[in-house]
Tab-separated table of C-alpha atoms in Angstrom:
chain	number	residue	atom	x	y	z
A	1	UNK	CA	25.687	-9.215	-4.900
A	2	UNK	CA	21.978	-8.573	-5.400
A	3	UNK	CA	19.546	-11.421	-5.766
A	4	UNK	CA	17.806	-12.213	-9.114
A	5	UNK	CA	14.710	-14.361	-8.463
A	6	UNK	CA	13.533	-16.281	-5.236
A	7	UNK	CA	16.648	-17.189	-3.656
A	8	UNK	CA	18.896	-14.470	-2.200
A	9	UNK	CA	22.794	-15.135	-2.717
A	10	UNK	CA	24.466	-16.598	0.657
A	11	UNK	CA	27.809	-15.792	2.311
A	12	UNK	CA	29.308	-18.257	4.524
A	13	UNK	CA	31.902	-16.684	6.785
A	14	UNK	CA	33.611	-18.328	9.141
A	15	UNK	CA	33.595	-16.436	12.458
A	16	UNK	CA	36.266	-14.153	13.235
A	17	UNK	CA	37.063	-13.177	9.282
A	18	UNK	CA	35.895	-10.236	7.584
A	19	UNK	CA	32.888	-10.222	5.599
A	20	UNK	CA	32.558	-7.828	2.404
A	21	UNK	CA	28.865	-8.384	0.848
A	22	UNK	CA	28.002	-5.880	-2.852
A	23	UNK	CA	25.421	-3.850	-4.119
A	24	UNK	CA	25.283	-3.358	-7.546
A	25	UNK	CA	23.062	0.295	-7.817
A	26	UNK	CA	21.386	1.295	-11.006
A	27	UNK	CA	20.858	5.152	-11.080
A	28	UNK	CA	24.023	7.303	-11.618
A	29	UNK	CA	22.448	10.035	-10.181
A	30	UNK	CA	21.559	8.593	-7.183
A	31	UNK	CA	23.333	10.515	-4.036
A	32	UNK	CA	22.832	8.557	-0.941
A	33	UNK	CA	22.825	5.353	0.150
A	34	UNK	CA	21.939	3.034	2.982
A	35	UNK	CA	22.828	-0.674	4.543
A	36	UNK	CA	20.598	-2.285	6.602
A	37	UNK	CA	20.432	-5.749	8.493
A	38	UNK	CA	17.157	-7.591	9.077
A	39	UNK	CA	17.201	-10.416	11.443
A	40	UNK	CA	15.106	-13.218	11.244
A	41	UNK	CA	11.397	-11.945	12.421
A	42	UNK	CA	12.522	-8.674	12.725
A	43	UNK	CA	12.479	-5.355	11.114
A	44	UNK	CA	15.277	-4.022	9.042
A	45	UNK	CA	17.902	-2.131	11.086
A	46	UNK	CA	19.872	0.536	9.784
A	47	UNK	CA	23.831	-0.253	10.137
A	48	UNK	CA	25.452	2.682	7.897
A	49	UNK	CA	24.900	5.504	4.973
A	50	UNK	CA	26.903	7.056	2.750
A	51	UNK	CA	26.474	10.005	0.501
A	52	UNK	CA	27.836	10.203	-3.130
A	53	UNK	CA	30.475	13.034	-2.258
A	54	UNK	CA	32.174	10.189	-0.743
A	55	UNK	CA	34.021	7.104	-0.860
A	56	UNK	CA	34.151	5.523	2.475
A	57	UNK	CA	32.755	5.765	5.686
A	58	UNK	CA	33.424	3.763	8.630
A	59	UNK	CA	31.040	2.425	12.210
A	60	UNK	CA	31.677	0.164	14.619
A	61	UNK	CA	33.275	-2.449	12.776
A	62	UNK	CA	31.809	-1.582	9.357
A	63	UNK	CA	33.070	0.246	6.667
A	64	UNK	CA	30.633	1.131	3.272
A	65	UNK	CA	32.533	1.708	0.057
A	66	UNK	CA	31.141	3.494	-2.628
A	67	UNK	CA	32.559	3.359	-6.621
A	68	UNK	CA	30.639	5.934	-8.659
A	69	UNK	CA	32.403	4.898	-11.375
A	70	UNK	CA	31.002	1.428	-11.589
A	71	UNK	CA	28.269	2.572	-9.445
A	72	UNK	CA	29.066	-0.193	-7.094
A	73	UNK	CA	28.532	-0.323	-2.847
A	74	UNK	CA	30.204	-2.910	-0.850
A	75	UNK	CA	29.763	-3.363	2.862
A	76	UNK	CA	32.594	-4.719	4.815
A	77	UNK	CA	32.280	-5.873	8.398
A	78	UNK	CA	35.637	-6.483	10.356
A	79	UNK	CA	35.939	-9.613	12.778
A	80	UNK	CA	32.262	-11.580	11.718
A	81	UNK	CA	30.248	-12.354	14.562
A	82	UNK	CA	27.894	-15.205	14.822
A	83	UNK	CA	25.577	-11.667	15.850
A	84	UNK	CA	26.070	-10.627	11.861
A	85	UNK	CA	24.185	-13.893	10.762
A	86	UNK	CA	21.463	-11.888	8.689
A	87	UNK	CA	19.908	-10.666	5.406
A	88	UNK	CA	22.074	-7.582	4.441
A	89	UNK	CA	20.564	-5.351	1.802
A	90	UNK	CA	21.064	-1.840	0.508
A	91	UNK	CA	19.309	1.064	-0.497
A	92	UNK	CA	19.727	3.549	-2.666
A	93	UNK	CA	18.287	7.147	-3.144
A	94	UNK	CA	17.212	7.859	-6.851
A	95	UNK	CA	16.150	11.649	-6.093
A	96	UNK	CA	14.523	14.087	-3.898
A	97	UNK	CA	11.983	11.815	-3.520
A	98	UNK	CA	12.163	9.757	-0.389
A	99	UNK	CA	9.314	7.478	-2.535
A	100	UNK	CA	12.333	6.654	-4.700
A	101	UNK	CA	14.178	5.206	-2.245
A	102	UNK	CA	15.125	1.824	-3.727
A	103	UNK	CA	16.244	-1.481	-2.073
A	104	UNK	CA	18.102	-4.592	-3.314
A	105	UNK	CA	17.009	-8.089	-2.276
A	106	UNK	CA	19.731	-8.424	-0.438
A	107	UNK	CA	22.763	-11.271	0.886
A	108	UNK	CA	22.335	-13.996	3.334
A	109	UNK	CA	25.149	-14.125	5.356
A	110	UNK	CA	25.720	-17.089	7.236
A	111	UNK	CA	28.672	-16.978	10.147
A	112	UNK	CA	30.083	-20.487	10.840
A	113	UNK	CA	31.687	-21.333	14.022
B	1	UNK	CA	16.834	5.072	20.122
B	2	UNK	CA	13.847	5.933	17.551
B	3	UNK	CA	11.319	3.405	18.121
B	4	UNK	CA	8.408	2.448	15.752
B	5	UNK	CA	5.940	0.052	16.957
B	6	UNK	CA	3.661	-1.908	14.774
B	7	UNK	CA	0.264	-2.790	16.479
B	8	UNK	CA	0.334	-6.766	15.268
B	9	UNK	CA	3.171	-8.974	14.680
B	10	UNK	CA	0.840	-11.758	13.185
B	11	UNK	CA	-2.564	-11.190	11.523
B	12	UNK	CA	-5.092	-13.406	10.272
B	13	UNK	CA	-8.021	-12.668	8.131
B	14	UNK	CA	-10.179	-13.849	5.446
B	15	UNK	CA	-10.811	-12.730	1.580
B	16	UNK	CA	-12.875	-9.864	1.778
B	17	UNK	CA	-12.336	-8.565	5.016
B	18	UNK	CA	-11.077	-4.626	6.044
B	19	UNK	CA	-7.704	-5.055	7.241
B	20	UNK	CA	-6.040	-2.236	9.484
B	21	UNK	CA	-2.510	-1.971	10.399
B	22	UNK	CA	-1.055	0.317	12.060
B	23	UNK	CA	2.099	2.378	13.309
B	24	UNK	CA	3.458	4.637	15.283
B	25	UNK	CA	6.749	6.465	15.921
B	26	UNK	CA	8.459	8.545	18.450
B	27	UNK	CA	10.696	10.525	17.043
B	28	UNK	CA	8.235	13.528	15.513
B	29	UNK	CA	9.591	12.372	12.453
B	30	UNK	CA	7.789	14.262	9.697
B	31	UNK	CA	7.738	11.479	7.182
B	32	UNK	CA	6.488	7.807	7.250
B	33	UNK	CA	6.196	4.898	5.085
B	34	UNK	CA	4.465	1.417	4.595
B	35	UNK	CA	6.095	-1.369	2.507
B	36	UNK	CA	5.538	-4.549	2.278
B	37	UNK	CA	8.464	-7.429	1.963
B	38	UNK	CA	8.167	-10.292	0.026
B	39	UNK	CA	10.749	-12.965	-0.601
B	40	UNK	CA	13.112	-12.118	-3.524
B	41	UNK	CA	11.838	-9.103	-4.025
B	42	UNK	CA	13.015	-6.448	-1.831
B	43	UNK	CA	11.136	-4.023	-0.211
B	44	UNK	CA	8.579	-2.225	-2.318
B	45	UNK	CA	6.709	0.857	-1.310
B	46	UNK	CA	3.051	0.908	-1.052
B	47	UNK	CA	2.436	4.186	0.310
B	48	UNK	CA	4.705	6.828	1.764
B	49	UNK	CA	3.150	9.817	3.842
B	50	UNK	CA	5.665	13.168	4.282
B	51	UNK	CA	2.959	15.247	6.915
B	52	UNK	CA	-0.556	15.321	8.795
B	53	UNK	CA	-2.962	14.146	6.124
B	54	UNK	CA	-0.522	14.506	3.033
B	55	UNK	CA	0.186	10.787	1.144
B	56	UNK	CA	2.196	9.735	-2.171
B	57	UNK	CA	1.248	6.800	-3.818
B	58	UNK	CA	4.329	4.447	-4.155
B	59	UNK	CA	5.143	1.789	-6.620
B	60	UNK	CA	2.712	-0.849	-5.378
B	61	UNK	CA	-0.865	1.321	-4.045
B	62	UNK	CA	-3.501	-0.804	-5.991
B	63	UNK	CA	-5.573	-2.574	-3.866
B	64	UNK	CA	-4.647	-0.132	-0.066
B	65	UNK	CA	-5.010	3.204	1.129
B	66	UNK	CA	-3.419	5.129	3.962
B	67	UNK	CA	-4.117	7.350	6.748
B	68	UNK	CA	-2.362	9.558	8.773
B	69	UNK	CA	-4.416	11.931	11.026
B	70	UNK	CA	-1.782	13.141	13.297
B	71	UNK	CA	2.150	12.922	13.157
B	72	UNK	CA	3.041	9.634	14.744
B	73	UNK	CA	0.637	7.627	13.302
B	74	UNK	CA	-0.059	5.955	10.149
B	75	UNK	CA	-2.347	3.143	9.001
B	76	UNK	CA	-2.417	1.116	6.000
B	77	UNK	CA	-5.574	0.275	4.905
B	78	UNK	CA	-6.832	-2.803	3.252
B	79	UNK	CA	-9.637	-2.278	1.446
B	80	UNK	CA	-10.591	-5.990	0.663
B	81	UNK	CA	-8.719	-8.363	1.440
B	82	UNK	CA	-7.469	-10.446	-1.049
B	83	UNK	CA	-4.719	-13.443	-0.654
B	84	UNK	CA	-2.210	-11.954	-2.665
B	85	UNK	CA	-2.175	-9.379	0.036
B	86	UNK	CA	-0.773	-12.268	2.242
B	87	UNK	CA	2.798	-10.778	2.926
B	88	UNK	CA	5.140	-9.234	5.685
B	89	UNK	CA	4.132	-5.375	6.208
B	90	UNK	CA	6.894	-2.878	7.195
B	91	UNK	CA	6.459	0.737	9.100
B	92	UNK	CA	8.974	3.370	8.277
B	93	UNK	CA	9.970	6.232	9.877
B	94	UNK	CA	12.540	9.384	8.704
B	95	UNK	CA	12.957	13.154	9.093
B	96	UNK	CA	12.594	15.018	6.473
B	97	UNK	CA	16.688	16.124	6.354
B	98	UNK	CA	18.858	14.930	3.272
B	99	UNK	CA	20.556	11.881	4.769
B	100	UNK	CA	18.336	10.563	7.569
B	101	UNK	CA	17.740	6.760	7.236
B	102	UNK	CA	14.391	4.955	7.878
B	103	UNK	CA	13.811	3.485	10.624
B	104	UNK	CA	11.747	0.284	10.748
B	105	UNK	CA	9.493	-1.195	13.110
B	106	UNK	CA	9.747	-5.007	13.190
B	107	UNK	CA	6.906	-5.615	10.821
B	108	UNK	CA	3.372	-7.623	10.974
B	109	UNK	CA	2.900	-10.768	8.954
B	110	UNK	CA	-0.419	-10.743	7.298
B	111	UNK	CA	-2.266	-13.857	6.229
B	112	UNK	CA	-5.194	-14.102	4.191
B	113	UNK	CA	-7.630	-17.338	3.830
């Protein structure tokens, strides 16, 4: 889930197993929504989105799900990679506003061998 | 691929000093954005810019200022330096469509002395 404080919450996967990593959004209203990956020293990197007339959506080995009800985003990746070693974090959009686009701290996950 | 390109990966400068970053993208995207990242918490928007010369404050604006003269560029502007400026920088880029993610250049770590 998201991080409270300095330290962001870890995952350990071990490689080959799926991954799910959650968002916890606070903004009923809010209609789209965004997961990114940021790699050590690097910039953020979009990975999937999702709008609210939705409830999944599916990439390359990714799938976002999205619960309106408990307003609660979960992004699953299929067959970890030592790759998918990275802060995960999403984002979510409060209104028409891209200024109120809104980002968690994020999930370490860590892919073991 | 859209590609935004941050001038600096690593900056150093002292308390006091003007401070210029800046970005560009490639993508005639109409909107673009400067954050800064610090750890635990999250992304937070200091200025967001959606044409030639037009700017939105974001949550965090005290203390920079912003520039964007034509369409792929746009410079964040640091006033005086101070050390609580001393952070990781990030360059957006989006269209102005409903559901287009940003897309990030890789960032410049700023330290002030």
């Amino acid at each position: 889930g998201e991080s409270v404080g300095l330290h962001l919450p870890t995952l350990s996967v071990q490689e080959g197993d799926n991954s799910i990593i959650n968002c916890a959004y606070s903004n009923s209203a809010s209609d789209y929504f965004i997961w990114y990956k940021q790699e050590s020293g690097k910039g953020p990197q979009f990975i999937i989105d999702i709008r609210s007339n939705m409830d999944k959506r599916q990439g390359q080995r990714v799938t976002v799900l999205l619960n309106k009800t408990v307003k609660h985003l979960s992004l699953q990746i299929a067959a970890t990679q030592p790759g998918d070693s990275a802060v995960y974090f999403c984002a979510e959009k409060k209104g028409d506003s891209w200024g109120k686009l809104q980002f968690g701290a994020g999930t370490q996950v860590v892919v073991t061998p | 691929d859209v590609k935004v390109t941050q001038s600096s990966r690593y900056l150093v400068k002292r308390t006091g000093e003007k401070v210029f970053l800046e970005c560009v993208q490639d993508m005639d995207h109409e909107n673009m954005f400067w954050y800064r990242q610090d750890p635990g918490l999250g992304l937070r928007l200091i200025y967001f810019s959606y044409d030639v010369k037009m700017k939105e404050k974001g949550d965090i604006p005290e203390g920079y200022s912003v520039s964007r003269e034509k369409k792929e560029r746009f410079s964040l502007i640091l006033e005086s330096a101070s050390t609580n400026q001393t952070s990781m920088y990030l360059c957006a880029s989006n269209s102005d469509s409903y559901n287009s993610p940003l897309h990030f250049g890789n960032g410049t770590r700023l330290t002030v002395t």
